[in-house]
Structures are given as C-alpha cells and as structure tokens.
PDB file of C-alpha atoms in Angstrom:
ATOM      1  CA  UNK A   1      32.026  11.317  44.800  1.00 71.00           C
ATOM      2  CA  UNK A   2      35.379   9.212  43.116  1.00 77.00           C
ATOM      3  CA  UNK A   3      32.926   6.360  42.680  1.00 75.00           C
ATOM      4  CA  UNK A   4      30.688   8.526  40.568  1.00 76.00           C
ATOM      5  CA  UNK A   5      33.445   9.889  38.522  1.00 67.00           C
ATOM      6  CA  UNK A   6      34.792   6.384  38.736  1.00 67.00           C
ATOM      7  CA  UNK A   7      31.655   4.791  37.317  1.00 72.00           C
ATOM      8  CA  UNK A   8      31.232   7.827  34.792  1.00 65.00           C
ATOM      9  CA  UNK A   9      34.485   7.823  33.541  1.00 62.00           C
ATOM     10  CA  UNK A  10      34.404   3.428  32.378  1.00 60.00           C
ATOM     11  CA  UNK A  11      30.737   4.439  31.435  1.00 60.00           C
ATOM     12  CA  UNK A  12      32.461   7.332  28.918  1.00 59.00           C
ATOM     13  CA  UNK A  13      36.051   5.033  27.906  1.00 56.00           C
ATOM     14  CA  UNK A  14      33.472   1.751  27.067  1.00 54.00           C
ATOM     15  CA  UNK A  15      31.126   3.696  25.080  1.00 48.00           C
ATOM     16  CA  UNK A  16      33.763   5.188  23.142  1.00 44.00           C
ATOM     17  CA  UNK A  17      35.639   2.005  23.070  1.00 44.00           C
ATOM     18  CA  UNK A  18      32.534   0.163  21.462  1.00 44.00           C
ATOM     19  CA  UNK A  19      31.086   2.407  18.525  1.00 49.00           C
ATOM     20  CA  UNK A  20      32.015   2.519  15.114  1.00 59.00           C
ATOM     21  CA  UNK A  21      34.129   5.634  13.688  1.00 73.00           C
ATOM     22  CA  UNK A  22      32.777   6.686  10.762  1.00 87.00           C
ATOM     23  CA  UNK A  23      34.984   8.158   8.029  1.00 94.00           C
ATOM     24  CA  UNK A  24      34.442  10.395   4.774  1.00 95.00           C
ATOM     25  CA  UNK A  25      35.502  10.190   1.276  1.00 96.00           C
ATOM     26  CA  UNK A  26      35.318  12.571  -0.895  1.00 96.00           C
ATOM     27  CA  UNK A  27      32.750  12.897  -3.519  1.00 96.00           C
ATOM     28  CA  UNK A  28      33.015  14.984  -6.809  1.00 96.00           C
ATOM     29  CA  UNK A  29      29.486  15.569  -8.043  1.00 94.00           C
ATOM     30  CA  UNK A  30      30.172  17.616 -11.157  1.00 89.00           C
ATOM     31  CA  UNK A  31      30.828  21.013 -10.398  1.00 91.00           C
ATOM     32  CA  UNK A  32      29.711  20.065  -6.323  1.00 94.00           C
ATOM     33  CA  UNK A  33      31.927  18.952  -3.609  1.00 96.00           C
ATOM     34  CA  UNK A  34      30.676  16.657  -0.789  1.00 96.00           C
ATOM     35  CA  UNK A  35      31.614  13.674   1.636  1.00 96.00           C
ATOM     36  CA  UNK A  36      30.350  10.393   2.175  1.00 96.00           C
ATOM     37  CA  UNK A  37      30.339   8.296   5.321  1.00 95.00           C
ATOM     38  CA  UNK A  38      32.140   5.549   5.193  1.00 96.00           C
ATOM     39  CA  UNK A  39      33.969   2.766   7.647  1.00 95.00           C
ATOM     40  CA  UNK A  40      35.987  -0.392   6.174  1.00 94.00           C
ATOM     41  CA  UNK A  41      35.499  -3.823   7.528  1.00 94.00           C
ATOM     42  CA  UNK A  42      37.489  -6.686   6.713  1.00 91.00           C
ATOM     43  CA  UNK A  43      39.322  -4.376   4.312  1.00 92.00           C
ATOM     44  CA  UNK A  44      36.168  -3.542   2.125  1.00 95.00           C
ATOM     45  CA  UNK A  45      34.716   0.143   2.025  1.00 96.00           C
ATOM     46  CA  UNK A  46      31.085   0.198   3.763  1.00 97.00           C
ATOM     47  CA  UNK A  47      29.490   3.324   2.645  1.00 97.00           C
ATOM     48  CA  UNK A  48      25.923   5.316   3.996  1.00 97.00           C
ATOM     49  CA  UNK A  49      23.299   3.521   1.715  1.00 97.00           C
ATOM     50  CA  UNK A  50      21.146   6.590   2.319  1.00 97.00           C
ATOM     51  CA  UNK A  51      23.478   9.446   1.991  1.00 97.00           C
ATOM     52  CA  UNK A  52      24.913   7.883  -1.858  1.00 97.00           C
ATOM     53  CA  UNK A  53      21.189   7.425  -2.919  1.00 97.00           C
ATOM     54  CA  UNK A  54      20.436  11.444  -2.049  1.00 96.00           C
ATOM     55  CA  UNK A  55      24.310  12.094  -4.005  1.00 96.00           C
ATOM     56  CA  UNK A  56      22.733  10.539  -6.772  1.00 96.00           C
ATOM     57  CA  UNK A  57      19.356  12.324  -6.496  1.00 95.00           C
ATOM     58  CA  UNK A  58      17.163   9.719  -4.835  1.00 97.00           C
ATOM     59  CA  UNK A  59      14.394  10.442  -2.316  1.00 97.00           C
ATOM     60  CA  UNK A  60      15.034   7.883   0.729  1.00 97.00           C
ATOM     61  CA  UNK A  61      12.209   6.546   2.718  1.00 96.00           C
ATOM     62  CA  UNK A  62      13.619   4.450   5.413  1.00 95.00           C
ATOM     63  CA  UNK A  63      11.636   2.225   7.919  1.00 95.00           C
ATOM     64  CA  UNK A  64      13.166   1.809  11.374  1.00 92.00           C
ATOM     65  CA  UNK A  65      10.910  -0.994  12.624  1.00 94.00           C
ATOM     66  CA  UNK A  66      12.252  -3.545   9.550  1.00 94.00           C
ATOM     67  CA  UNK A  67      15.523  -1.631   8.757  1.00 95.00           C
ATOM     68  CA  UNK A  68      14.722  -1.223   5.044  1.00 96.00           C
ATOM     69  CA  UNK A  69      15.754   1.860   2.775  1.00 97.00           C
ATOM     70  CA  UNK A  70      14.109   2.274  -0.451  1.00 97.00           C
ATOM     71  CA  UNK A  71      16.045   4.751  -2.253  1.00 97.00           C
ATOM     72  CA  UNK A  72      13.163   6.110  -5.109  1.00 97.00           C
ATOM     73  CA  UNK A  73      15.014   7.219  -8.493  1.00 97.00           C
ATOM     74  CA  UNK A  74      13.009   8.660 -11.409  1.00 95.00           C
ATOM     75  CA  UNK A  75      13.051   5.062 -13.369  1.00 96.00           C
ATOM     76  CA  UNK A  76      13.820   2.730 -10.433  1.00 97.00           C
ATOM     77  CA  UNK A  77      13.766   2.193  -6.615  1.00 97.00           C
ATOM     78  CA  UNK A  78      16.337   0.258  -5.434  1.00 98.00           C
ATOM     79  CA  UNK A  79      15.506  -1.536  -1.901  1.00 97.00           C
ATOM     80  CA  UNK A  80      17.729  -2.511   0.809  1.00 97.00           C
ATOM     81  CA  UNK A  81      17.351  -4.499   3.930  1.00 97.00           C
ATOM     82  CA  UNK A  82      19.837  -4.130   7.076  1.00 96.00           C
ATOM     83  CA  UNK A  83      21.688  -7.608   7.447  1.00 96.00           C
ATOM     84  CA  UNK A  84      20.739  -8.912   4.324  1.00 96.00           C
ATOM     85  CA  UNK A  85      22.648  -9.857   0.808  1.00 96.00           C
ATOM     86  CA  UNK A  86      19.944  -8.776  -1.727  1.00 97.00           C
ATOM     87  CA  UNK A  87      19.234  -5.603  -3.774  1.00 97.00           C
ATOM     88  CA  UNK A  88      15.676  -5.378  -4.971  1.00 97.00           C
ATOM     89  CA  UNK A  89      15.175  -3.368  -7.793  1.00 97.00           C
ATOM     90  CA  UNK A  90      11.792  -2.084  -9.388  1.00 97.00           C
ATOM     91  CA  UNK A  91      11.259  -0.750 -12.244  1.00 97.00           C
ATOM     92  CA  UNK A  92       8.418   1.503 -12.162  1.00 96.00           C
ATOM     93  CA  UNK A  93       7.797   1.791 -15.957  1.00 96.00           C
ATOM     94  CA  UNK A  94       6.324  -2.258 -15.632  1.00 96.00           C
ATOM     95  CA  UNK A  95       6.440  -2.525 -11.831  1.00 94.00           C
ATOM     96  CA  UNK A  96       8.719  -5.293 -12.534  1.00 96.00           C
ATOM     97  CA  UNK A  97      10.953  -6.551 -10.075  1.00 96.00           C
ATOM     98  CA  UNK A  98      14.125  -8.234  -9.973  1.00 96.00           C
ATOM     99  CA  UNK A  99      16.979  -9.279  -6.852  1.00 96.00           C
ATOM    100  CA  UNK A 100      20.182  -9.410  -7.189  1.00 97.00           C
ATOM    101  CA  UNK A 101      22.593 -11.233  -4.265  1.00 96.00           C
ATOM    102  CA  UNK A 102      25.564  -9.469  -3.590  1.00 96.00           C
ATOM    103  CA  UNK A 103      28.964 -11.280  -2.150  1.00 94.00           C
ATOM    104  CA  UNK A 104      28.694  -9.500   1.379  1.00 95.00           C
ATOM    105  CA  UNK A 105      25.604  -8.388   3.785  1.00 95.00           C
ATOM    106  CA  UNK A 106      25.433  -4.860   4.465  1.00 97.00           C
ATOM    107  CA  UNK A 107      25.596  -3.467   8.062  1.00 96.00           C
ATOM    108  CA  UNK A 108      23.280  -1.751  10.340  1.00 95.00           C
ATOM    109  CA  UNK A 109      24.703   1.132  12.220  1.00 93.00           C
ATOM    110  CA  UNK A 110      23.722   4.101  13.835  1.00 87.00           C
ATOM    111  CA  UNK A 111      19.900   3.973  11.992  1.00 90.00           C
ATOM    112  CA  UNK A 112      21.448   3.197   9.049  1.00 94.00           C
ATOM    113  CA  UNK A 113      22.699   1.014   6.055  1.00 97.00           C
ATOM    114  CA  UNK A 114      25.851   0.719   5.097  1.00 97.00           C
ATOM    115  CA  UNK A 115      26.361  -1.236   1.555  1.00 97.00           C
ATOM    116  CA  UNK A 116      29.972  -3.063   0.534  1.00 97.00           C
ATOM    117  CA  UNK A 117      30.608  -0.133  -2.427  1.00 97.00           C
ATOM    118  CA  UNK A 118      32.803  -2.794  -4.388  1.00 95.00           C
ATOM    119  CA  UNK A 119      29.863  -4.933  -4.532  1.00 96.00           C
ATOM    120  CA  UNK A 120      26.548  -2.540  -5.147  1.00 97.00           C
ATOM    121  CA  UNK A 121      28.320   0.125  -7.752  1.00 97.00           C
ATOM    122  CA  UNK A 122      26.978  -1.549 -10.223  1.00 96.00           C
ATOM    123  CA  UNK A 123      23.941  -1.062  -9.267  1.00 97.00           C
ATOM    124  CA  UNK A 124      23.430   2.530  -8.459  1.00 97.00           C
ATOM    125  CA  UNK A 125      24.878   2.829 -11.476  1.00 96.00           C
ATOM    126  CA  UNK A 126      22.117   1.638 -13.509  1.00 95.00           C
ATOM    127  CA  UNK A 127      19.627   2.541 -11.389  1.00 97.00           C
ATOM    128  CA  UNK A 128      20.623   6.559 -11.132  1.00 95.00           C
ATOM    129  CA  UNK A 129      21.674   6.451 -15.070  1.00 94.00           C
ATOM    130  CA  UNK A 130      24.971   7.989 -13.533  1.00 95.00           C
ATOM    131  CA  UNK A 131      28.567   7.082 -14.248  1.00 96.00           C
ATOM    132  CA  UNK A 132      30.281   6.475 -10.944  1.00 96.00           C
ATOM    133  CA  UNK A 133      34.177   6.072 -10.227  1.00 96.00           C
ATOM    134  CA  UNK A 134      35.635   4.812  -6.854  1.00 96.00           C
ATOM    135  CA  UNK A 135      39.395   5.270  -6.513  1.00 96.00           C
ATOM    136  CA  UNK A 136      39.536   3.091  -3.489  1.00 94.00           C
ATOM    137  CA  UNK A 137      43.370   4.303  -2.709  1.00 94.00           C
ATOM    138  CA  UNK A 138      42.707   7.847  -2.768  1.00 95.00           C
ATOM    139  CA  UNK A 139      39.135   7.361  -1.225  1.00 95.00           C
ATOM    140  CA  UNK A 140      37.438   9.498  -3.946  1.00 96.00           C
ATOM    141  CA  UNK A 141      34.607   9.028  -5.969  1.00 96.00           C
ATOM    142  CA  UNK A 142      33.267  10.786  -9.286  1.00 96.00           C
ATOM    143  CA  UNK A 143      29.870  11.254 -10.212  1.00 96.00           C
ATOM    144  CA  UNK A 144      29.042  12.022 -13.739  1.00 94.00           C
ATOM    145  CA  UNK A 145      26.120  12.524 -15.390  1.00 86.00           C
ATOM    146  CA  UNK A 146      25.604  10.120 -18.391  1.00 78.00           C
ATOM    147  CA  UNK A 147      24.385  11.207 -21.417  1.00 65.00           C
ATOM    148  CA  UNK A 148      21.636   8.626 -22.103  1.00 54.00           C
ATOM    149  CA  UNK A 149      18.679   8.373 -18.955  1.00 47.00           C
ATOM    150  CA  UNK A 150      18.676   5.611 -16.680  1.00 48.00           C
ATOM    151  CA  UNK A 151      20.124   2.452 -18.196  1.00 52.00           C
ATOM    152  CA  UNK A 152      18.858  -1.178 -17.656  1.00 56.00           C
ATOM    153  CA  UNK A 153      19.597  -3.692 -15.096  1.00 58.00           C
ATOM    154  CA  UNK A 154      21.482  -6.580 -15.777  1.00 54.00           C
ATOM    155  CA  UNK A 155      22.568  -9.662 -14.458  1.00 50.00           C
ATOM    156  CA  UNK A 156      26.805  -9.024 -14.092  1.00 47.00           C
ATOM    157  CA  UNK A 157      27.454 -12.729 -15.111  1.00 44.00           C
ATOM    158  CA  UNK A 158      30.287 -13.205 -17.694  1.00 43.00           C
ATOM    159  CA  UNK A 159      28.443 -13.595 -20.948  1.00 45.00           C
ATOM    160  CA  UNK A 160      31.839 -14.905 -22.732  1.00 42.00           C
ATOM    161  CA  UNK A 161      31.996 -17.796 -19.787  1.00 41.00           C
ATOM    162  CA  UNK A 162      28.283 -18.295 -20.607  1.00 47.00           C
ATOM    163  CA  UNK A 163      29.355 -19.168 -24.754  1.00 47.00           C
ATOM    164  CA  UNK A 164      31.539 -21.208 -23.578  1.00 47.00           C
ATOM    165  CA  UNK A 165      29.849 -23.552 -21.434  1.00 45.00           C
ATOM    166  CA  UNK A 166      30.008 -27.313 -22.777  1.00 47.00           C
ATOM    167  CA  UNK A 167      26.496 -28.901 -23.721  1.00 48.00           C
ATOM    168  CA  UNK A 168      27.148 -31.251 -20.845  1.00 47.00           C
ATOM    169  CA  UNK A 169      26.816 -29.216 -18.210  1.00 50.00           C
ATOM    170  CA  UNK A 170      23.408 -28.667 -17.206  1.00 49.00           C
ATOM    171  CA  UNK A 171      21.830 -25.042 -16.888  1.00 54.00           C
ATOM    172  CA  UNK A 172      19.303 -25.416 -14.825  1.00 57.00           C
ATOM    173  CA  UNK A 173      19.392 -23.774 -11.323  1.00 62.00           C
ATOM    174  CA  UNK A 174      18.624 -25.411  -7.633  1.00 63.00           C
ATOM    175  CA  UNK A 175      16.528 -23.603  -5.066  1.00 66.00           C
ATOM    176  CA  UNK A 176      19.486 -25.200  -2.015  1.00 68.00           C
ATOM    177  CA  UNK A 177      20.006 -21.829  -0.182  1.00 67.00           C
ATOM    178  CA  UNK A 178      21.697 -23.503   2.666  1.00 73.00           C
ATOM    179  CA  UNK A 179      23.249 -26.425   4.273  1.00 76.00           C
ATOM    180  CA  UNK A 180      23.343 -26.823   8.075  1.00 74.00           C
ATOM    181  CA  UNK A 181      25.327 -29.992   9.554  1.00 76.00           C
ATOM    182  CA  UNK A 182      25.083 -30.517  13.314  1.00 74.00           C
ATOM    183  CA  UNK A 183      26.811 -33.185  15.203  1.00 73.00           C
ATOM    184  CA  UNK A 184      24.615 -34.827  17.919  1.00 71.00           C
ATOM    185  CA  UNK A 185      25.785 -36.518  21.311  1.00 73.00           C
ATOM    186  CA  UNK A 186      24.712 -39.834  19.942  1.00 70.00           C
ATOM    187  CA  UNK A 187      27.014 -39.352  16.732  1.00 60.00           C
ATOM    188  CA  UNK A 188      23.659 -39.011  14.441  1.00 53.00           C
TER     189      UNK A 188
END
C-alpha cells in the first residue's frame, strides 16, 4: 500500500514538475473582454496561435497528424507549422502565396501552436485588417478595428536601408539555408 502511494505520489510531483504553465493576458476587443494563453520562453511572449486567430475572427482548421493551423480570414489564411520559422500567407483574391521567416520557431504544446507575438504581430495584423497593440509590461493587448478592410502583406525590410545601399553591393539572393561542419576522427 506505501509503495502505491509512493509510486503515485513521484508519478503526480514529475508530471507536474514537467508541463508547461500556461498564463493569460488580457485582451481588449473593443467593447469585449477576454484572455489569451500565453507562456514566455527565453524572455519572449509565446501566445495560442489558435485562440488570437478566433480573437481576430478567423475560423481555425488545425491538423494533428502534421501540426499545422491554418487560421482562414475573409481576405487571407495565414498557415502555421509546429517547430517551424515560416508564416505562409494566401491571398485568396489571386490564390497567391507568399512566406515570410520569422526570427524564432514557434512551439508545440498541449495540441497546439504557440507563435513568438513580438515576431508574428505584424502579420495578423495585415492579415485580419485589425490594429493590434501589445503592452508587453502590463501583458495587455488592444484590438481595434481599422477603418479600411484587410491591408496588404509586405515584406518588413527597411526600405530607407534599401535607398541606401551602394551600387557595389550585389542584390541578388543565395538559396544557402544551412551550414553543417562536423569534425571526423581522422581530422577530415
């Protein structure tokens, strides 16, 4: 009988040790008041990839086998993979498609995606034609309707930095996605 309750109560302390606490900020949706889930890694705010699509009025469809969420928005749907740096978006006026990298991967947990909000704003943004605050001290966020529908995506390089490039740098881009150096036994 003690080695049962033994056995149950490590089983209860390491499963409670182990999972991720999920937190809530505040969201201010017009007139409506709601939470997000959120959790902060490596001092960056994670937030439900799923549950700020529906905020913003998105239908979700979200496959378990390949850990994708494709959050549908009247203009665009914006596609995310678990584990992965890359926002597809798709605009279904052309059925154009374009991805964007973004700094950090997002994380899979608990059957769902959690996106680096610092990093995809932007994006929801343009994709929900919404104007969206984060006060990241007071763990709030604002949602406001814009006046004009959905705007356009668009690349978030520095288009002053881009004037003043000199003619002798080249423009043209490399398709090196990674570098992998191994050291062998025989020093090769």
């Amino acid at each position: 009988m003690r080695k049962n309750l033994l056995i149950l109560f490590l089983l209860l302390f390491t499963s409670s040790y182990y999972s991720q606490r999920l937190y809530k900020i505040s969201v201010q949706n017009g007139e409506k008041k709601s939470e997000l889930s959120y959790l902060v890694r490596n001092g960056l705010d994670y937030v439900s990839a799923r549950e700020l699509a529906e905020l913003l009025g998105a239908k979700n469809f979200y496959n378990s086998e390949t850990a994708k969420i494709e959050s549908n928005f009247s203009k665009y749907l914006l596609k995310l993979t678990a584990r992965s740096q890359f926002v597809v978006v798709t605009n279904k006026e052309d059925n154009s498609q374009k991805a964007y990298q973004i700094t950090l991967s997002t994380l899979f947990i608990k059957e769902d995606i959690f996106v680096p909000l610092e990093y995809v704003i932007e994006y929801y943004k343009q994709v929900s034609g919404s104007e969206i605050t984060y006060e990241k001290n007071s763990k709030n966020l604002v949602i406001a309707k814009s006046n004009s529908q959905e705007g356009t995506i668009t690349n978030h390089k520095n288009e002053e930095a881009e004037k003043e490039k000199p003619a002798a740098v080249s423009s043209k881009k490399h398709d090196v996605y990674d570098i992998l150096v191994e050291e062998k036994a025989n020093c090769t």
